[in-house]
Tab-separated table of C-alpha atoms and ligand atoms in Angstrom:
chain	number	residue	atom	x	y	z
A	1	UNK	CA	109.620	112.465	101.750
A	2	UNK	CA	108.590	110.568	98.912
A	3	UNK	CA	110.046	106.805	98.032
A	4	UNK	CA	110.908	106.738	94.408
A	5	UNK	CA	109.490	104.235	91.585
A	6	UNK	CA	112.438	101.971	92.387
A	7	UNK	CA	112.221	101.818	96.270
A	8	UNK	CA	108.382	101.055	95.832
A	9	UNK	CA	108.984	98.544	93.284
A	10	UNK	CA	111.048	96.955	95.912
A	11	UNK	CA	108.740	97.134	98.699
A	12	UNK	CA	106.172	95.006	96.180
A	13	UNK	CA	108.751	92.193	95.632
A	14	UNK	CA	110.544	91.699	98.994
A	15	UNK	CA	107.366	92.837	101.090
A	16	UNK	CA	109.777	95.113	103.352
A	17	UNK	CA	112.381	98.128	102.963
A	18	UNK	CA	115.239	99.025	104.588
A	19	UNK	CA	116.654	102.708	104.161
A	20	UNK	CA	120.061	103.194	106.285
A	21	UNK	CA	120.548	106.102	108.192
A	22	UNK	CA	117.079	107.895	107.242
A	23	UNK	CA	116.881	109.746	111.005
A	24	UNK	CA	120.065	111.761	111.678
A	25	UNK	CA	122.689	111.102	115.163
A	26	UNK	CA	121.100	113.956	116.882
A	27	UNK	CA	117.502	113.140	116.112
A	28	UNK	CA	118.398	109.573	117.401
A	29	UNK	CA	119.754	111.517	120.488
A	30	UNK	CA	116.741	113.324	120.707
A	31	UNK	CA	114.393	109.710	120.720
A	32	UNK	CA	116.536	108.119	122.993
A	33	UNK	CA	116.391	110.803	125.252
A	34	UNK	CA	112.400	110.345	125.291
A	35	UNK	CA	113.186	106.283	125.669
A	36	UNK	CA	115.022	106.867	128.480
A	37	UNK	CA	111.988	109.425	130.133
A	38	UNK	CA	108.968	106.977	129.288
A	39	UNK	CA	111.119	104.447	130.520
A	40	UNK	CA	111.558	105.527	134.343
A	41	UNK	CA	107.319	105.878	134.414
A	42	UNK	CA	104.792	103.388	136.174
A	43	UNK	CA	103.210	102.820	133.220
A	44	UNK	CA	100.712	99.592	132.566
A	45	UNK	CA	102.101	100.503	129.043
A	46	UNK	CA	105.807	99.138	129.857
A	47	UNK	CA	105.550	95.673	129.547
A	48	UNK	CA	108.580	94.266	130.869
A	49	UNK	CA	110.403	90.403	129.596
A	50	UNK	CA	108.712	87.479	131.388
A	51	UNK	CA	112.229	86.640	133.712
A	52	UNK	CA	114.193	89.400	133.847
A	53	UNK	CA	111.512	92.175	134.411
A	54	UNK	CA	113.535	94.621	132.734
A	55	UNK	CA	110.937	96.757	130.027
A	56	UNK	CA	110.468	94.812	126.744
A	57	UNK	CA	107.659	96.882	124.710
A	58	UNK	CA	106.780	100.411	125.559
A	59	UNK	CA	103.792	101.023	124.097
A	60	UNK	CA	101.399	104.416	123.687
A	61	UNK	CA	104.822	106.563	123.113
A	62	UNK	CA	102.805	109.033	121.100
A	63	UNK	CA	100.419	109.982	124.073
A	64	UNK	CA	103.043	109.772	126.585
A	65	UNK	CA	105.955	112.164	125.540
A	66	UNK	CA	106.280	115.048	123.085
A	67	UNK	CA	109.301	113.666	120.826
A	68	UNK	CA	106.938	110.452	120.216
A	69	UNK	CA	103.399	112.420	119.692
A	70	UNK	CA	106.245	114.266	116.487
A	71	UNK	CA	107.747	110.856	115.793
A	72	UNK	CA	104.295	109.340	114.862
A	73	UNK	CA	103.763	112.512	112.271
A	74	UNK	CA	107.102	112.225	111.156
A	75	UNK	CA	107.008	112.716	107.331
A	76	UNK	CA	109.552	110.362	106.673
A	77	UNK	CA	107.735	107.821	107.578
A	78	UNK	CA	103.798	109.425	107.158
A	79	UNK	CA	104.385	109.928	103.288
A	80	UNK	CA	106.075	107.094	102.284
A	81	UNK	CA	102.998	104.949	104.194
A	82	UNK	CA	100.592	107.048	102.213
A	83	UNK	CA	102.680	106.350	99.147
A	84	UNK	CA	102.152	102.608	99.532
A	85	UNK	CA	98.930	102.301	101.785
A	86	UNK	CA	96.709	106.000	100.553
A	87	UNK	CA	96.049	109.330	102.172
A	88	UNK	CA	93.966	108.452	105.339
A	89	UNK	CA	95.702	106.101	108.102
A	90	UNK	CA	95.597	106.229	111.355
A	91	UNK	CA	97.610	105.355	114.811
A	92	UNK	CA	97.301	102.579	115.329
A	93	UNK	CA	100.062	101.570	117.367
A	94	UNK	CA	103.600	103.480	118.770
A	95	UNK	CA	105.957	101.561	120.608
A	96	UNK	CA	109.750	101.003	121.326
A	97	UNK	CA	110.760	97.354	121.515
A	98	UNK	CA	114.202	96.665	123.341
A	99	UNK	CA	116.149	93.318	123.549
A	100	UNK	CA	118.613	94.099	126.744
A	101	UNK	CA	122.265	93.235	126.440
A	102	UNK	CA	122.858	89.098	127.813
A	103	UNK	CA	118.903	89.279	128.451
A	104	UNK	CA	116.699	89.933	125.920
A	105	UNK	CA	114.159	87.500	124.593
A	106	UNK	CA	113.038	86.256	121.165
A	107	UNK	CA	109.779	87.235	119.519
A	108	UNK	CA	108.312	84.016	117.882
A	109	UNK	CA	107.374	84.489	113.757
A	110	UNK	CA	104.660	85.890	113.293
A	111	UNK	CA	102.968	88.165	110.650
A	112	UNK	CA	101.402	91.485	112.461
A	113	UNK	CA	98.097	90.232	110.818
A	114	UNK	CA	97.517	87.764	112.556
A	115	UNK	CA	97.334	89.609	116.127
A	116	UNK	CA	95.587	92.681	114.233
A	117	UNK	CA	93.070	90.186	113.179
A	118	UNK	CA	91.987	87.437	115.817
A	119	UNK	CA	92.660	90.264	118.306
A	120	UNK	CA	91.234	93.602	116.856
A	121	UNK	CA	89.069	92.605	114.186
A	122	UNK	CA	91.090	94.182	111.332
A	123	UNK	CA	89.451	93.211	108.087
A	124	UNK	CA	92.686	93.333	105.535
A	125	UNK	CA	96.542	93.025	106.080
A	126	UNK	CA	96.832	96.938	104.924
A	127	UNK	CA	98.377	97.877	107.986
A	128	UNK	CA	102.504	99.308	107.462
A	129	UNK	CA	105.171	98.705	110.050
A	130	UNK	CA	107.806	101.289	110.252
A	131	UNK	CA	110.979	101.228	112.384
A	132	UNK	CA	113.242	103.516	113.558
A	133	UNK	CA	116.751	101.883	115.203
A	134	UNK	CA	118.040	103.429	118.405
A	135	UNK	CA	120.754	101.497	118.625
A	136	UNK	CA	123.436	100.330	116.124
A	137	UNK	CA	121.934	96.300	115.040
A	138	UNK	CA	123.838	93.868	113.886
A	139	UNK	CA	124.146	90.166	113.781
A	140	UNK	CA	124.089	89.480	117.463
A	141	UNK	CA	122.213	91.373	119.505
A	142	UNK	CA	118.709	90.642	118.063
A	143	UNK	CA	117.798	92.089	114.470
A	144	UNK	CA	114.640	91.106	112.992
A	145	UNK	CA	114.418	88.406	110.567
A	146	UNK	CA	112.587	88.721	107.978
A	147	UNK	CA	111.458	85.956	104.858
A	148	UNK	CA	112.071	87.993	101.605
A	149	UNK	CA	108.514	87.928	99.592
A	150	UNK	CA	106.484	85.613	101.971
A	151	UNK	CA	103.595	88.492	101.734
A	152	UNK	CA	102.919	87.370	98.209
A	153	UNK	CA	101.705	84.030	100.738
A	154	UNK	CA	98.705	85.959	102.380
A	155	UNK	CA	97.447	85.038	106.021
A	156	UNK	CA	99.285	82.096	106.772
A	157	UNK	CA	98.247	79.051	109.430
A	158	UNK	CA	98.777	80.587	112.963
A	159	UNK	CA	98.978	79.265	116.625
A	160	UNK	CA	98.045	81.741	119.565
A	161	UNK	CA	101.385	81.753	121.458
A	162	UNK	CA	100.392	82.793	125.247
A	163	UNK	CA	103.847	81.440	126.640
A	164	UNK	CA	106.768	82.708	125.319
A	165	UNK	CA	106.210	86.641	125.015
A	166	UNK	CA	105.291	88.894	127.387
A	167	UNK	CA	102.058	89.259	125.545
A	168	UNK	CA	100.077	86.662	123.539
A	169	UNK	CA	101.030	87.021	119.722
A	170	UNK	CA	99.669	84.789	116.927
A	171	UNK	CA	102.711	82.818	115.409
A	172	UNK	CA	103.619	81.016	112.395
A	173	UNK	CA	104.083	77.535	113.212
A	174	UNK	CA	107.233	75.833	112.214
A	175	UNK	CA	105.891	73.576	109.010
A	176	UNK	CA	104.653	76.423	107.418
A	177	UNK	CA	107.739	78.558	108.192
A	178	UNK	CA	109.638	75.480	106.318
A	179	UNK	CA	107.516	75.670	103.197
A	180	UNK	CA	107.870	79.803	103.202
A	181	UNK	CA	111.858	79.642	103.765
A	182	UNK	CA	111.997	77.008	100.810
A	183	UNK	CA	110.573	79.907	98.468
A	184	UNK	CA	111.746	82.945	99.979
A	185	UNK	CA	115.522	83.583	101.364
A	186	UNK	CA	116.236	85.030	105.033
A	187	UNK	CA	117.184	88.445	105.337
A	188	UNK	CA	118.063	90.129	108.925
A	189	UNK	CA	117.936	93.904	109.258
A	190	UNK	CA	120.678	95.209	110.314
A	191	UNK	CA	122.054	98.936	110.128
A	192	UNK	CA	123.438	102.090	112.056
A	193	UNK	CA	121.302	103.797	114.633
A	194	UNK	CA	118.528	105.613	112.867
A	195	UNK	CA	118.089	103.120	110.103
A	196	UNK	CA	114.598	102.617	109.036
A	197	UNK	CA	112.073	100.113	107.796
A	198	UNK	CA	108.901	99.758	106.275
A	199	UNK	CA	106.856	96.903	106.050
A	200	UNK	CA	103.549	95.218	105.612
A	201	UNK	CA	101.351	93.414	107.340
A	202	UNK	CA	101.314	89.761	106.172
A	203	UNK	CA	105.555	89.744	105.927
A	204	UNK	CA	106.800	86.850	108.247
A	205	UNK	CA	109.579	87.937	110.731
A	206	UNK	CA	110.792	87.339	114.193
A	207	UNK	CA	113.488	88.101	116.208
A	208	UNK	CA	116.189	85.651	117.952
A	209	UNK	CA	117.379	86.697	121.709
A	210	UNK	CA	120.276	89.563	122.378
A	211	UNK	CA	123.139	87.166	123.584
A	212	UNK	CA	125.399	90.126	123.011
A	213	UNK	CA	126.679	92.866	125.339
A	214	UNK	CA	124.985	95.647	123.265
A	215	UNK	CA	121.661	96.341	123.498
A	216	UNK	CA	118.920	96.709	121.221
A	217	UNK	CA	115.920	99.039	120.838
A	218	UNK	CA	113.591	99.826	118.336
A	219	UNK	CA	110.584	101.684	117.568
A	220	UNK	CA	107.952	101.119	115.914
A	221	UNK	CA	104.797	103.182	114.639
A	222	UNK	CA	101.765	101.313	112.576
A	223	UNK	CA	99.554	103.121	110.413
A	224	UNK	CA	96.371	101.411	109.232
A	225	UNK	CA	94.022	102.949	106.614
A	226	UNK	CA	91.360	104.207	108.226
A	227	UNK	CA	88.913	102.283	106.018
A	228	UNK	CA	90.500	99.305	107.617
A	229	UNK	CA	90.070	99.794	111.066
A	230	UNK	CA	89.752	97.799	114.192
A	231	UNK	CA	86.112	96.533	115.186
A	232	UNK	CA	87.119	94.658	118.268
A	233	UNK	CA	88.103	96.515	121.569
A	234	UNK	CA	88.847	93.005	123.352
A	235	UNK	CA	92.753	94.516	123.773
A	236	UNK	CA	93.671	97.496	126.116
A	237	UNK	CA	93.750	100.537	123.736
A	238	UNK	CA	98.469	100.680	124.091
A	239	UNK	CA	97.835	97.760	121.914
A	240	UNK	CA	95.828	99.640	119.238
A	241	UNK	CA	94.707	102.723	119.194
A	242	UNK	CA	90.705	103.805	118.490
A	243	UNK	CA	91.606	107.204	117.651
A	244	UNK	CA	90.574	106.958	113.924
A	245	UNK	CA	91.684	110.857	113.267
A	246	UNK	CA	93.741	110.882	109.767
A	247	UNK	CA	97.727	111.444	110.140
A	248	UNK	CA	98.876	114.634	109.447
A	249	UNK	CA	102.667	114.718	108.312
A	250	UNK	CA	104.452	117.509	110.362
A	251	UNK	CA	107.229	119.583	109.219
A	252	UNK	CA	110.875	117.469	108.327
A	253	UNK	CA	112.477	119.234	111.366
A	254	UNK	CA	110.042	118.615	113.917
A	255	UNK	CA	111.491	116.323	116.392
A	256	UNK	CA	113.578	119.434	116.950
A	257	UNK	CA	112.865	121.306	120.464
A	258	UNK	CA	110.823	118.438	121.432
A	259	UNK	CA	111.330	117.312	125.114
B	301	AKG	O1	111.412	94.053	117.929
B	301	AKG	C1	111.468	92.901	117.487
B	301	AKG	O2	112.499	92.257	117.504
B	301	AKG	C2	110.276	92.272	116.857
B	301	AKG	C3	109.017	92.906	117.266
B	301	AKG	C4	107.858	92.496	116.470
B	301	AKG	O3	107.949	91.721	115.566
B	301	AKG	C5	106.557	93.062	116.761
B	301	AKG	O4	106.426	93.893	117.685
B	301	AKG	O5	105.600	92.680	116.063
């Protein structure tokens, strides 16, 4: 699948895109049936919310179940990354983030970088996000915010966070969220299950906690040139991947038959 002149235009300006519905009802069926499978496994991979212990961030889908390792190769999201970040980019990360109904908790700002950075020893903010909802998100049970164009700020000042996720994440410190918000408008993405998104490295975004009854999970696959790569292996490899092997984009049907 190829984005077209305008959608990558728009990436360039807002730093993000969102395309609605890109990943059809059954193939959301299909993913959540794999959620619910990696899910229900001892895994030092399921990191679960700091107070109600219930998973928050399952990470290393791709090596741990079938529909993920197709996910990952997914050419609707492998050829739109090569569109906007060139032909050879590896795993680097696979993961479903969930915010529980009532219960789940907020993820700080932040701009991936930052972690990628400090933690891994990634050179440049080349890195691309991409999302797939598996659930419906709206307005209340914990979409991600994002600040429309704050890539065009670069790296931005961070603070190593080590209390309020389950995992320490470099955050953008309120001041310099103030000057960002003062240039750039809010946006929160919201959409159907099986909405998509794509974006970069150095966009600011968070999330605010699910104080809704519905819950909220998402997943989320980074691809990093492999030019780019990591040169730090201080972080267990669920958190980024060493595996420097070039995607390959699989056929559009493949999540089909995968169990
Ligand atoms: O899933 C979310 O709400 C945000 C997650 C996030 O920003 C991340 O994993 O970097």
């Amino acid at each position: 699948m190829q984005l077209t002149p305008e959608q990558l235009l728009q990436f360039q300006s807002d730093g993000f895109l969102i395309l609605p519905n890109l990943f059809s009802p059954v193939e959301v069926a299909l993913l959540r049936a794999g959620m619910d499978r990696v899910f229900r496994q001892d895994d030092p991979a399921n990191i679960r919310e700091k107070h109600s212990q219930v998973v928050r961030t399952a990470m290393a889908l791709h090596q741990r179940d079938e529909v993920f390792a197709r996910l990952a190769r997914h050419p609707r999201f492998v050829e739109p990354a090569q569109q906007i970040a060139g032909p050879d980019l590896y795993i680097q990360q696979v993961k479903i983030n969930v915010k529980e109904a009532f219960t789940g908790e907020v993820w700080q700002w932040h701009q991936d970088f930052a972690t990628h950075h400090h933690d891994d020893g990634v050179p440049e903010p080349l890195a691309l996000n991409l999302h797939v909802f598996l659930d419906d998100v709206n307005e209340f049970n914990g979409p991600l915010y994002f600040v429309r164009g704050s890539h065009r700020f670069g790296p931005a000042a961070t603070r190593h966070d080590t209390t309020t996720t389950s995992y320490p994440l470099w955050v953008v410190p309120p001041d310099v969220l103030k000057k960002m918000t003062a240039r750039g408008e809010l946006v929160s993405a919201k959409g159907s299950a099986g909405t998509a998104l794509i974006f970069g490295d150095v966009l600011v975004h968070g999330s605010p906690p699910n104080l809704s009854p519905w819950p909220r999970a998402i997943f989320s696959l980074i691809l990093n040139p492999v030019k780019n790569h990591s040169t730090s292996e201080k972080r267990p490899q669920h958190f980024h991947h060493r595996d420097l092997t070039p995607v390959v984009a699989l056929a559009d049907n493949c999540l089909s038959g995968a169990r």
